[in-house]
GROMACS .gro file of C-alpha atoms in nm:
model
  313
    1UNK     CA    1   3.912  11.685   6.764
    2UNK     CA    2   4.145  11.946   6.656
    3UNK     CA    3   4.352  12.223   6.780
    4UNK     CA    4   4.129  12.498   6.660
    5UNK     CA    5   3.854  12.339   6.873
    6UNK     CA    6   4.082  12.333   7.180
    7UNK     CA    7   4.177  12.699   7.124
    8UNK     CA    8   3.823  12.804   7.089
    9UNK     CA    9   3.727  12.621   7.417
   10UNK     CA   10   4.005  12.785   7.593
   11UNK     CA   11   3.893  13.145   7.458
   12UNK     CA   12   3.517  13.059   7.586
   13UNK     CA   13   3.662  12.982   7.933
   14UNK     CA   14   3.859  13.275   7.964
   15UNK     CA   15   3.601  13.515   7.824
   16UNK     CA   16   3.292  13.363   7.993
   17UNK     CA   17   3.105  13.444   7.690
   18UNK     CA   18   3.034  13.296   7.355
   19UNK     CA   19   3.001  13.641   7.178
   20UNK     CA   20   3.308  13.794   7.328
   21UNK     CA   21   3.527  13.471   7.231
   22UNK     CA   22   3.397  13.489   6.892
   23UNK     CA   23   3.483  13.839   6.856
   24UNK     CA   24   3.843  13.793   6.983
   25UNK     CA   25   3.887  13.496   6.761
   26UNK     CA   26   3.754  13.681   6.474
   27UNK     CA   27   3.496  13.417   6.403
   28UNK     CA   28   3.109  13.442   6.396
   29UNK     CA   29   2.926  13.301   6.731
   30UNK     CA   30   2.732  13.030   6.521
   31UNK     CA   31   3.084  12.896   6.388
   32UNK     CA   32   3.232  12.895   6.728
   33UNK     CA   33   2.923  12.711   6.877
   34UNK     CA   34   2.909  12.468   6.601
   35UNK     CA   35   3.287  12.377   6.668
   36UNK     CA   36   3.227  12.331   7.043
   37UNK     CA   37   2.898  12.105   6.969
   38UNK     CA   38   3.115  11.872   6.718
   39UNK     CA   39   3.364  11.838   6.998
   40UNK     CA   40   3.109  11.734   7.239
   41UNK     CA   41   2.944  11.502   7.009
   42UNK     CA   42   3.294  11.333   6.945
   43UNK     CA   43   3.376  11.321   7.318
   44UNK     CA   44   3.020  11.194   7.389
   45UNK     CA   45   2.975  11.421   7.697
   46UNK     CA   46   2.869  11.798   7.748
   47UNK     CA   47   3.164  12.032   7.805
   48UNK     CA   48   2.938  12.337   7.873
   49UNK     CA   49   2.595  12.348   8.048
   50UNK     CA   50   2.399  12.606   7.836
   51UNK     CA   51   2.092  12.568   8.034
   52UNK     CA   52   2.242  12.802   8.309
   53UNK     CA   53   2.273  13.164   8.294
   54UNK     CA   54   2.536  13.256   8.270
   55UNK     CA   55   2.653  12.919   8.114
   56UNK     CA   56   2.894  12.692   8.322
   57UNK     CA   57   3.138  12.428   8.232
   58UNK     CA   58   3.045  12.085   8.342
   59UNK     CA   59   3.257  11.887   8.584
   60UNK     CA   60   3.370  11.669   8.294
   61UNK     CA   61   3.432  12.000   8.074
   62UNK     CA   62   3.650  12.120   8.346
   63UNK     CA   63   3.865  11.819   8.360
   64UNK     CA   64   3.884  11.825   7.975
   65UNK     CA   65   3.964  12.195   7.972
   66UNK     CA   66   4.274  12.146   8.207
   67UNK     CA   67   4.409  11.874   7.998
   68UNK     CA   68   4.357  12.061   7.686
   69UNK     CA   69   4.577  12.332   7.807
   70UNK     CA   70   4.869  12.092   7.859
   71UNK     CA   71   4.820  11.998   7.481
   72UNK     CA   72   4.806  12.355   7.375
   73UNK     CA   73   5.137  12.418   7.553
   74UNK     CA   74   5.280  12.127   7.383
   75UNK     CA   75   5.183  12.267   7.061
   76UNK     CA   76   5.341  12.589   7.125
   77UNK     CA   77   5.650  12.406   7.231
   78UNK     CA   78   5.644  12.232   6.885
   79UNK     CA   79   5.615  12.559   6.709
   80UNK     CA   80   5.927  12.698   6.900
   81UNK     CA   81   6.142  12.425   6.761
   82UNK     CA   82   6.235  12.588   6.456
   83UNK     CA   83   6.310  12.904   6.666
   84UNK     CA   84   6.541  12.720   6.896
   85UNK     CA   85   6.715  12.559   6.613
   86UNK     CA   86   6.815  12.876   6.491
   87UNK     CA   87   7.136  13.055   6.652
   88UNK     CA   88   6.950  13.372   6.672
   89UNK     CA   89   6.706  13.453   6.956
   90UNK     CA   90   6.401  13.561   6.778
   91UNK     CA   91   6.020  13.548   6.807
   92UNK     CA   92   5.762  13.712   7.068
   93UNK     CA   93   5.788  13.706   7.438
   94UNK     CA   94   5.506  13.779   7.659
   95UNK     CA   95   5.611  13.915   8.006
   96UNK     CA   96   5.402  14.017   8.301
   97UNK     CA   97   5.564  14.255   8.553
   98UNK     CA   98   5.422  14.386   8.885
   99UNK     CA   99   5.306  14.758   8.874
  100UNK     CA  100   5.538  14.856   9.150
  101UNK     CA  101   5.858  14.744   8.948
  102UNK     CA  102   5.757  14.783   8.572
  103UNK     CA  103   5.798  15.167   8.538
  104UNK     CA  104   6.158  15.149   8.692
  105UNK     CA  105   6.294  14.829   8.565
  106UNK     CA  106   6.182  14.821   8.200
  107UNK     CA  107   6.359  15.154   8.102
  108UNK     CA  108   6.680  15.006   8.249
  109UNK     CA  109   6.714  14.719   8.016
  110UNK     CA  110   6.490  14.758   7.719
  111UNK     CA  111   6.752  14.943   7.484
  112UNK     CA  112   7.017  14.677   7.574
  113UNK     CA  113   6.748  14.391   7.484
  114UNK     CA  114   6.683  14.554   7.153
  115UNK     CA  115   7.057  14.589   7.077
  116UNK     CA  116   7.141  14.225   7.175
  117UNK     CA  117   6.839  14.069   7.038
  118UNK     CA  118   6.688  14.269   6.756
  119UNK     CA  119   6.475  13.973   6.623
  120UNK     CA  120   6.307  13.937   6.974
  121UNK     CA  121   5.972  14.117   7.033
  122UNK     CA  122   5.889  14.185   7.373
  123UNK     CA  123   5.531  14.223   7.494
  124UNK     CA  124   5.488  14.364   7.860
  125UNK     CA  125   5.189  14.365   8.083
  126UNK     CA  126   5.149  14.543   8.396
  127UNK     CA  127   4.972  14.285   8.631
  128UNK     CA  128   4.947  14.198   8.991
  129UNK     CA  129   5.126  13.891   9.097
  130UNK     CA  130   4.834  13.652   9.114
  131UNK     CA  131   4.725  13.759   8.770
  132UNK     CA  132   5.081  13.697   8.645
  133UNK     CA  133   5.082  13.330   8.777
  134UNK     CA  134   4.712  13.267   8.661
  135UNK     CA  135   4.807  13.380   8.297
  136UNK     CA  136   5.132  13.183   8.302
  137UNK     CA  137   4.928  12.866   8.389
  138UNK     CA  138   4.683  12.957   8.118
  139UNK     CA  139   4.964  13.002   7.879
  140UNK     CA  140   4.864  13.352   7.786
  141UNK     CA  141   5.182  13.505   7.885
  142UNK     CA  142   5.537  13.334   7.878
  143UNK     CA  143   5.695  13.437   8.215
  144UNK     CA  144   5.660  13.719   8.472
  145UNK     CA  145   5.889  13.928   8.680
  146UNK     CA  146   5.742  13.937   9.035
  147UNK     CA  147   5.848  13.988   9.423
  148UNK     CA  148   5.902  13.640   9.566
  149UNK     CA  149   5.860  13.417   9.738
  150UNK     CA  150   5.526  13.313   9.608
  151UNK     CA  151   5.315  13.005   9.686
  152UNK     CA  152   5.213  12.865   9.354
  153UNK     CA  153   5.199  12.500   9.205
  154UNK     CA  154   5.407  12.419   8.893
  155UNK     CA  155   5.581  12.763   8.887
  156UNK     CA  156   5.952  12.781   8.850
  157UNK     CA  157   6.124  13.070   9.017
  158UNK     CA  158   6.462  13.223   8.925
  159UNK     CA  159   6.597  13.507   9.146
  160UNK     CA  160   6.711  13.795   8.970
  161UNK     CA  161   6.810  14.068   9.221
  162UNK     CA  162   6.741  14.213   9.568
  163UNK     CA  163   6.563  14.557   9.615
  164UNK     CA  164   6.589  14.749   9.927
  165UNK     CA  165   6.295  14.954  10.071
  166UNK     CA  166   6.317  15.302  10.157
  167UNK     CA  167   6.114  15.552  10.330
  168UNK     CA  168   5.997  15.859  10.138
  169UNK     CA  169   5.855  16.151  10.354
  170UNK     CA  170   5.762  16.517  10.335
  171UNK     CA  171   5.981  16.802  10.420
  172UNK     CA  172   5.719  16.892  10.678
  173UNK     CA  173   5.726  16.565  10.859
  174UNK     CA  174   5.861  16.529  11.217
  175UNK     CA  175   6.129  16.283  11.128
  176UNK     CA  176   6.262  16.470  10.801
  177UNK     CA  177   6.576  16.591  10.969
  178UNK     CA  178   6.675  16.242  11.052
  179UNK     CA  179   6.945  16.058  10.817
  180UNK     CA  180   6.764  15.738  10.884
  181UNK     CA  181   6.435  15.628  11.005
  182UNK     CA  182   6.383  15.392  11.293
  183UNK     CA  183   6.075  15.187  11.185
  184UNK     CA  184   5.950  15.190  11.538
  185UNK     CA  185   5.921  15.570  11.547
  186UNK     CA  186   5.687  15.578  11.247
  187UNK     CA  187   5.305  15.684  11.331
  188UNK     CA  188   5.093  15.422  11.126
  189UNK     CA  189   4.850  15.692  11.064
  190UNK     CA  190   5.111  15.889  10.866
  191UNK     CA  191   5.156  15.595  10.607
  192UNK     CA  192   4.998  15.622  10.252
  193UNK     CA  193   4.930  15.268  10.116
  194UNK     CA  194   4.909  15.101   9.771
  195UNK     CA  195   4.589  14.931   9.682
  196UNK     CA  196   4.467  14.617   9.888
  197UNK     CA  197   4.615  14.287   9.769
  198UNK     CA  198   4.935  14.445   9.630
  199UNK     CA  199   5.214  14.233   9.732
  200UNK     CA  200   5.440  14.566   9.782
  201UNK     CA  201   5.159  14.681  10.033
  202UNK     CA  202   5.168  14.347  10.204
  203UNK     CA  203   5.551  14.384  10.261
  204UNK     CA  204   5.499  14.726  10.395
  205UNK     CA  205   5.240  14.601  10.631
  206UNK     CA  206   5.477  14.328  10.750
  207UNK     CA  207   5.768  14.599  10.779
  208UNK     CA  208   5.547  14.821  11.015
  209UNK     CA  209   5.335  14.548  11.174
  210UNK     CA  210   5.021  14.700  11.039
  211UNK     CA  211   4.683  14.535  11.061
  212UNK     CA  212   4.380  14.610  10.879
  213UNK     CA  213   4.187  14.733  11.191
  214UNK     CA  214   4.450  15.003  11.275
  215UNK     CA  215   4.461  15.119  10.914
  216UNK     CA  216   4.086  15.144  10.879
  217UNK     CA  217   4.107  15.409  11.143
  218UNK     CA  218   4.275  15.649  10.894
  219UNK     CA  219   4.092  15.949  10.768
  220UNK     CA  220   4.170  15.869  10.419
  221UNK     CA  221   4.328  15.557  10.253
  222UNK     CA  222   4.434  15.618   9.884
  223UNK     CA  223   4.384  15.309   9.659
  224UNK     CA  224   4.640  15.307   9.377
  225UNK     CA  225   4.885  15.069   9.208
  226UNK     CA  226   5.115  15.367   9.156
  227UNK     CA  227   5.406  15.449   9.371
  228UNK     CA  228   5.447  15.775   9.177
  229UNK     CA  229   5.096  15.871   9.287
  230UNK     CA  230   5.186  15.815   9.659
  231UNK     CA  231   5.511  16.016   9.622
  232UNK     CA  232   5.301  16.332   9.491
  233UNK     CA  233   5.075  16.297   9.780
  234UNK     CA  234   5.351  16.288  10.032
  235UNK     CA  235   5.532  16.587   9.889
  236UNK     CA  236   5.216  16.793   9.880
  237UNK     CA  237   5.007  16.659  10.167
  238UNK     CA  238   5.260  16.540  10.444
  239UNK     CA  239   5.303  16.207  10.561
  240UNK     CA  240   5.534  15.933  10.429
  241UNK     CA  241   5.535  15.619  10.203
  242UNK     CA  242   5.764  15.351  10.110
  243UNK     CA  243   5.942  15.310   9.773
  244UNK     CA  244   6.165  15.040   9.633
  245UNK     CA  245   6.519  15.093   9.537
  246UNK     CA  246   6.491  15.120   9.166
  247UNK     CA  247   6.211  15.401   9.210
  248UNK     CA  248   6.489  15.610   9.371
  249UNK     CA  249   6.721  15.620   9.064
  250UNK     CA  250   6.522  15.890   8.868
  251UNK     CA  251   6.408  16.119   9.154
  252UNK     CA  252   6.535  16.466   9.097
  253UNK     CA  253   6.840  16.568   9.303
  254UNK     CA  254   6.654  16.857   9.481
  255UNK     CA  255   6.420  16.565   9.626
  256UNK     CA  256   6.675  16.308   9.723
  257UNK     CA  257   6.670  16.435  10.071
  258UNK     CA  258   6.323  16.313  10.093
  259UNK     CA  259   6.462  15.955  10.068
  260UNK     CA  260   6.538  15.786  10.394
  261UNK     CA  261   6.717  15.453  10.479
  262UNK     CA  262   6.507  15.229  10.709
  263UNK     CA  263   6.664  15.079  11.009
  264UNK     CA  264   6.748  14.865  11.203
  265UNK     CA  265   6.671  14.568  10.964
  266UNK     CA  266   6.699  14.745  10.622
  267UNK     CA  267   6.414  14.547  10.457
  268UNK     CA  268   6.473  14.394  10.115
  269UNK     CA  269   6.238  14.232   9.841
  270UNK     CA  270   6.357  13.962   9.623
  271UNK     CA  271   6.272  14.012   9.268
  272UNK     CA  272   6.257  13.687   9.050
  273UNK     CA  273   6.163  13.559   8.698
  274UNK     CA  274   5.888  13.303   8.710
  275UNK     CA  275   5.767  13.057   8.430
  276UNK     CA  276   5.564  12.743   8.407
  277UNK     CA  277   5.753  12.420   8.523
  278UNK     CA  278   5.739  12.338   8.155
  279UNK     CA  279   5.753  12.609   7.897
  280UNK     CA  280   5.846  12.663   7.546
  281UNK     CA  281   6.053  12.969   7.507
  282UNK     CA  282   6.356  12.871   7.712
  283UNK     CA  283   6.616  13.068   7.492
  284UNK     CA  284   6.393  13.392   7.486
  285UNK     CA  285   6.334  13.374   7.866
  286UNK     CA  286   6.707  13.315   7.942
  287UNK     CA  287   6.807  13.616   7.710
  288UNK     CA  288   6.566  13.831   7.904
  289UNK     CA  289   6.706  13.718   8.219
  290UNK     CA  290   7.062  13.792   8.146
  291UNK     CA  291   6.984  14.143   8.007
  292UNK     CA  292   6.792  14.230   8.319
  293UNK     CA  293   7.056  14.118   8.542
  294UNK     CA  294   7.330  14.287   8.343
  295UNK     CA  295   7.117  14.617   8.371
  296UNK     CA  296   7.083  14.622   8.754
  297UNK     CA  297   7.345  14.778   8.969
  298UNK     CA  298   7.586  14.518   9.084
  299UNK     CA  299   7.521  14.566   9.455
  300UNK     CA  300   7.156  14.444   9.406
  301UNK     CA  301   7.259  14.109   9.250
  302UNK     CA  302   7.399  13.968   9.577
  303UNK     CA  303   7.154  13.807   9.825
  304UNK     CA  304   7.152  13.964  10.165
  305UNK     CA  305   7.194  13.786  10.485
  306UNK     CA  306   6.851  13.859  10.613
  307UNK     CA  307   6.575  14.108  10.575
  308UNK     CA  308   6.389  13.951  10.284
  309UNK     CA  309   6.015  14.031  10.299
  310UNK     CA  310   5.746  13.774  10.267
  311UNK     CA  311   5.488  13.871   9.995
  312UNK     CA  312   5.210  13.677  10.154
  313UNK     CA  313   5.116  13.532   9.833
   0.00000   0.00000   0.00000
């Protein structure tokens, strides 16, 4: 048994295909199959049932695969020893960030990170919360920046900052002339939504006490992960949507009057850095955490007394 075989097994599990796994690994499919066969011969049980279409991992194979992930994570930790011994924060850090946050957060800290840690390479992936958690557990990314709380086993959560929700509405909307918007005065059919399963949408539904049955009565539901798309629809098609606080920073001055405070509870989402309970790149993750917190407006670092929305995840 060797590390290469474990890495091959992981790629097969992730891809669900020998041919795709072989292509991603840069090896031939026969070579990949041979290594898995050798591993099965040594273990004296089948990892994969090839008689089924598509193939399936056997029960024994699933147990072995879960244990092999733990070993691969430890191997990565061993590789990190030389990096951690050095005083310089360097290496590669793969980070998943939810789509309703990434376009606004990354520009705030990326230049400072490059200045403070020039030897640290950052790879950023826009992913939904459940995908970030899954890829952290798989070891495919090192950490994530998500809205919390989340329900996930073996995941550590480090709160970073607290971001308020604001209403964003058309100049033609009946509530436009008000300085703030009472959430109880909003007609649910006026609201433009993000894609189903998005934690931001879940929080909006919670704020407005919206259920799927009422929402399905709308003439049009726009499926998107982009807050910017919803802003454009509101500007040109009337109605309203909700935007996070960081999304308000770069809104042109002539459109700032479209942003309205929500009352009475001033809802807030908690943004946190999440990792596996045991992870290798502690110094790199801590560097990222400190740079993000130093780049955020100070008012957003303090936890509010109430109003933190549940992600329902």
